[in-house]
XYZ file of C-alpha atoms in Angstrom:
337
model
C -33.465 3.647 6.157
C -33.776 0.241 4.540
C -30.671 -1.818 4.484
C -29.423 -4.612 2.233
C -26.022 -6.144 2.477
C -23.804 -9.146 2.977
C -21.411 -10.149 5.674
C -18.344 -12.038 4.649
C -16.038 -14.056 6.847
C -13.286 -16.550 6.313
C -15.602 -19.265 7.417
C -18.899 -18.309 5.617
C -21.409 -15.656 4.737
C -24.375 -13.911 6.231
C -26.556 -11.003 5.386
C -29.439 -8.728 6.130
C -32.423 -7.793 4.099
C -34.442 -4.488 3.853
C -37.373 -5.656 6.013
C -35.830 -4.092 8.974
C -35.295 -0.236 9.464
C -32.177 0.956 11.046
C -34.221 2.205 13.911
C -35.673 -1.227 14.724
C -32.488 -3.146 13.940
C -30.701 -0.913 16.435
C -33.003 -2.212 19.094
C -32.577 -5.916 18.305
C -30.677 -7.033 21.328
C -32.346 -10.138 22.720
C -31.330 -13.642 21.460
C -34.063 -15.419 19.439
C -34.280 -18.781 17.707
C -32.846 -18.765 14.175
C -35.183 -19.495 11.388
C -32.819 -21.506 9.214
C -31.058 -24.843 9.917
C -29.859 -23.934 13.407
C -29.883 -26.496 15.966
C -33.414 -26.909 17.414
C -33.978 -25.271 20.717
C -30.764 -23.042 20.622
C -30.897 -19.255 20.236
C -28.969 -17.408 17.662
C -27.357 -14.623 19.805
C -27.270 -11.981 17.092
C -30.464 -12.896 14.990
C -32.259 -10.101 13.256
C -35.601 -9.472 14.575
C -37.397 -10.158 11.377
C -35.673 -13.647 11.152
C -34.195 -12.769 7.745
C -30.615 -12.828 6.508
C -27.802 -14.876 8.027
C -26.093 -18.067 6.918
C -28.393 -21.120 7.564
C -25.421 -23.443 7.659
C -23.720 -21.538 10.285
C -26.675 -20.373 12.248
C -26.001 -16.831 12.536
C -27.147 -13.466 11.104
C -25.949 -9.904 11.806
C -27.947 -7.474 13.836
C -27.354 -4.239 15.674
C -26.282 -2.623 12.424
C -25.535 0.734 13.776
C -22.695 1.347 16.306
C -22.416 -2.286 17.525
C -20.033 -5.114 17.569
C -19.483 -7.622 14.954
C -21.571 -10.750 15.211
C -20.496 -13.576 17.268
C -20.251 -17.137 15.848
C -21.488 -20.471 17.220
C -18.917 -23.116 18.082
C -20.531 -25.760 16.023
C -23.324 -25.965 13.256
C -24.883 -28.690 11.259
C -22.610 -29.994 8.525
C -19.463 -28.351 9.804
C -16.789 -29.613 12.252
C -16.347 -28.033 15.578
C -13.997 -25.131 15.524
C -12.849 -21.971 17.260
C -14.954 -18.804 16.748
C -13.012 -16.492 14.410
C -11.819 -13.197 15.924
C -14.067 -10.167 15.775
C -11.730 -8.458 13.359
C -12.312 -11.462 10.906
C -15.617 -10.263 9.692
C -15.695 -7.932 6.626
C -18.798 -5.970 5.331
C -18.772 -5.955 1.630
C -20.884 -5.215 -1.510
C -23.451 -3.175 0.536
C -26.292 -1.467 -1.273
C -27.555 1.649 0.747
C -30.985 2.248 -0.542
C -33.107 5.562 -0.410
C -33.857 6.662 3.251
C -37.462 6.217 4.137
C -37.114 8.357 7.309
C -34.278 9.963 9.369
C -32.198 7.525 11.333
C -32.964 6.974 14.890
C -31.431 9.912 17.011
C -30.142 7.349 19.535
C -28.200 5.531 16.782
C -24.631 6.489 16.257
C -24.235 8.350 12.991
C -20.879 7.098 11.801
C -22.011 3.499 11.038
C -23.407 3.789 7.534
C -20.331 5.584 6.306
C -17.973 3.235 8.251
C -19.545 0.154 6.522
C -19.080 1.499 2.959
C -16.374 -0.220 0.918
C -13.207 1.784 0.905
C -13.984 3.505 4.274
C -11.761 3.313 7.340
C -14.256 0.805 8.716
C -13.273 -1.777 6.261
C -10.196 -3.538 5.479
C -7.963 -1.557 3.133
C -6.337 -3.105 -0.102
C -3.518 -5.360 1.198
C 0.119 -4.862 0.536
C 1.273 -6.120 -2.809
C 1.790 -9.813 -2.605
C 0.748 -9.829 1.080
C -2.435 -11.011 2.914
C -5.784 -9.484 3.305
C -8.724 -10.005 0.979
C -7.414 -12.265 -1.860
C -9.602 -10.730 -4.561
C -8.411 -7.182 -3.634
C -4.760 -8.283 -3.503
C -5.100 -10.036 -6.906
C -6.781 -6.899 -8.531
C -3.988 -4.523 -7.172
C -1.268 -6.887 -8.454
C -2.928 -7.093 -11.938
C -3.247 -3.251 -12.171
C 0.350 -2.798 -11.256
C 1.564 -5.509 -13.756
C -0.481 -3.858 -16.531
C 0.762 -0.415 -15.858
C 4.433 -1.706 -15.534
C 4.057 -3.276 -18.977
C 2.764 -0.185 -20.461
C 5.596 2.009 -18.985
C 8.312 -0.470 -20.146
C 6.815 -0.150 -23.593
C 6.985 3.680 -23.454
C 10.564 3.555 -22.157
C 11.615 1.083 -25.053
C 10.172 3.506 -27.586
C 12.282 6.499 -26.035
C 15.502 6.956 -28.040
C 18.906 7.145 -26.500
C 19.488 10.748 -27.495
C 16.101 11.844 -25.823
C 17.035 10.098 -22.633
C 20.355 11.865 -22.616
C 18.637 15.326 -23.316
C 16.184 14.843 -20.503
C 18.852 13.471 -18.134
C 21.007 16.608 -18.742
C 17.999 18.786 -18.075
C 17.138 17.029 -14.851
C 20.799 17.184 -13.715
C 20.666 20.965 -14.028
C 17.360 21.164 -12.055
C 18.822 18.916 -9.251
C 21.969 20.942 -8.900
C 20.050 24.266 -8.675
C 17.411 22.713 -6.245
C 17.283 24.229 -2.718
C 16.874 20.827 -1.068
C 19.968 19.460 -2.810
C 22.094 22.556 -1.992
C 21.139 22.190 1.812
C 21.638 18.498 2.115
C 24.999 16.975 3.174
C 24.216 13.247 3.161
C 22.782 12.151 -0.019
C 21.615 8.773 -1.375
C 21.305 8.286 -5.144
C 20.814 5.399 -7.528
C 23.282 4.167 -10.179
C 21.151 4.267 -13.212
C 19.747 1.416 -15.471
C 19.529 2.020 -19.185
C 15.855 2.925 -18.873
C 16.296 5.465 -16.017
C 17.350 9.139 -15.774
C 21.210 8.998 -15.939
C 22.716 10.196 -12.640
C 26.383 10.363 -13.435
C 26.525 14.242 -13.671
C 24.631 14.559 -10.174
C 27.139 12.188 -8.515
C 30.059 14.156 -9.854
C 28.508 17.460 -8.414
C 27.860 15.652 -5.031
C 31.705 15.121 -4.633
C 32.530 18.579 -6.151
C 30.499 20.301 -3.461
C 31.998 18.048 -0.721
C 28.847 16.243 0.143
C 28.677 12.598 1.216
C 27.309 10.136 -1.363
C 25.567 6.773 -0.712
C 24.413 4.302 -3.157
C 22.110 1.255 -3.058
C 23.269 -2.411 -2.381
C 20.229 -4.635 -3.237
C 20.067 -8.094 -1.603
C 18.634 -10.595 -4.126
C 15.568 -12.638 -3.203
C 14.549 -10.109 -0.541
C 13.285 -6.690 -0.090
C 16.444 -5.576 1.838
C 18.639 -2.866 0.572
C 21.439 -0.873 2.272
C 22.805 2.501 1.364
C 26.668 2.300 1.168
C 29.085 5.245 1.011
C 31.088 6.069 -2.066
C 34.498 7.423 -1.523
C 34.683 9.308 -5.002
C 33.079 9.401 -8.296
C 35.983 7.189 -9.565
C 35.066 4.617 -6.940
C 32.173 3.446 -9.086
C 34.481 1.771 -11.563
C 35.454 -0.668 -8.584
C 31.886 -1.891 -7.972
C 30.460 -5.317 -9.088
C 28.055 -5.720 -11.929
C 25.081 -7.682 -10.889
C 22.811 -10.008 -12.871
C 20.329 -7.098 -13.118
C 23.075 -5.067 -14.898
C 23.477 -2.718 -11.909
C 26.706 -1.690 -10.390
C 26.808 -2.080 -6.560
C 29.147 -2.869 -3.781
C 29.916 -6.645 -3.454
C 28.383 -8.498 -0.631
C 31.840 -9.018 1.081
C 32.457 -5.415 1.090
C 32.088 -4.583 4.742
C 34.405 -1.588 4.944
C 31.781 0.970 3.514
C 29.652 3.026 5.891
C 26.025 2.312 5.834
C 24.019 5.532 6.050
C 21.716 4.517 8.941
C 24.654 3.202 10.955
C 25.906 6.750 11.046
C 24.170 10.089 10.725
C 21.267 8.948 8.529
C 20.354 10.697 5.336
C 19.143 14.216 4.318
C 17.905 13.364 0.821
C 17.221 10.413 -1.265
C 16.884 10.386 -4.975
C 14.495 7.665 -6.006
C 14.095 5.654 -9.211
C 10.867 4.067 -10.381
C 9.024 2.853 -13.467
C 5.986 5.345 -13.122
C 4.776 8.201 -10.978
C 1.637 10.405 -10.802
C 1.460 14.047 -9.636
C 0.165 13.160 -6.173
C 3.623 11.570 -5.358
C 2.565 7.943 -5.833
C 5.295 5.728 -7.179
C 5.294 2.442 -9.052
C 8.558 0.643 -8.536
C 9.659 -2.777 -9.917
C 7.798 -4.826 -7.455
C 10.401 -5.754 -4.807
C 9.689 -2.988 -2.360
C 13.412 -2.094 -1.623
C 12.921 1.748 -1.226
C 9.543 1.348 0.692
C 11.265 -1.034 3.088
C 14.346 1.239 3.452
C 12.178 4.373 4.200
C 10.458 2.463 6.938
C 14.002 1.716 8.412
C 14.842 5.526 7.992
C 11.798 6.586 10.038
C 13.231 4.719 12.983
C 16.610 6.475 12.800
C 17.054 9.568 15.091
C 17.565 11.869 12.159
C 14.053 10.884 10.861
C 12.866 10.315 7.358
C 14.921 11.965 4.614
C 13.435 14.192 1.884
C 12.671 12.122 -1.212
C 12.894 13.269 -4.811
C 11.972 11.007 -7.738
C 13.803 11.490 -11.025
C 11.618 10.710 -14.036
C 11.390 10.991 -17.787
C 8.270 12.857 -18.734
C 7.010 9.614 -20.357
C 6.916 8.026 -16.935
C 4.421 10.536 -15.591
C 0.917 8.666 -15.301
C -2.525 9.976 -14.617
C -2.858 7.560 -11.560
C -0.686 4.993 -10.001
C -2.382 2.103 -8.135
C -0.943 1.799 -4.582
C -1.109 -0.392 -1.472
C -1.069 0.858 1.981
C 2.679 0.297 2.378
C 3.551 2.143 -0.824
C 5.327 5.324 0.421
C 4.746 8.398 -1.484
C 7.691 10.634 -2.664
C 7.889 14.135 -1.511
C 8.606 15.551 -4.878
C 8.963 14.474 -8.576
C 11.357 16.067 -10.967
C 10.797 15.655 -14.688
C 11.046 18.075 -17.824
C 7.701 19.626 -17.626
C 7.393 20.181 -13.810
């Protein structure tokens, strides 16, 4: 097989060309002088046997393409200050073009390597968390995709009339009350609705009517921390504080309420969101409150609770862009489901 590709690192780039077959590259193990601007008389420890590819300024090029370690890096090179070699995990293969096979791969060569080097495979870095580290271009593309979809969904919700929101909310309330998971659950967390969300007032009333325990979110501003605090009754909602986000929640100095994970955990969480797809992917508002809270739930002895998203049918998307830390919901309830 003839290979072409590029090797990217935080300190530079390298590559290999199609002049070397997989079988021969697999056998390239001895150091040899580098053909570029490498210091005279010094061997490039990972040079490809044809002398091609690599990064002339840095004095290295990848070899051992199949089943071998990432290339090592020289401590110094012309035109660059001395610095420590980056860790082996710093290298990233990207923009590979896998051309037509000219023959079967060498039987001695491991068979996982070509697939592991393809973009998007487990052998490569996955898209980073929203707003986190990783590959900057991938992080920026993910954030841009989420921003665009959020803008579209907000526009859809603004176009949805009050009467239609109330109709779909009543329909979903009946679906929830008849749902087997809801009926079996004793400790339930549910959001207090914003104007562009399914209204949960009737569900909360039924939670208390059936003698279940009800927990509601308290969001911490300027962070992704959220607690689920216990309500004593449906009427208790009137004692809550209205935040700058126009959400009712317990005040910061309200320490008398039980936090769900300080006790018996939760059986069920009803989750809000801006958009969802039928695979269970959820697009929130960008803070990561629920993803972070579910990570905490997984460490609780009772384990992760069952999650149900409540959505208007206008919030269902063909596909939602997600990062590795975006937790899928177990079920989405909407009018047509």
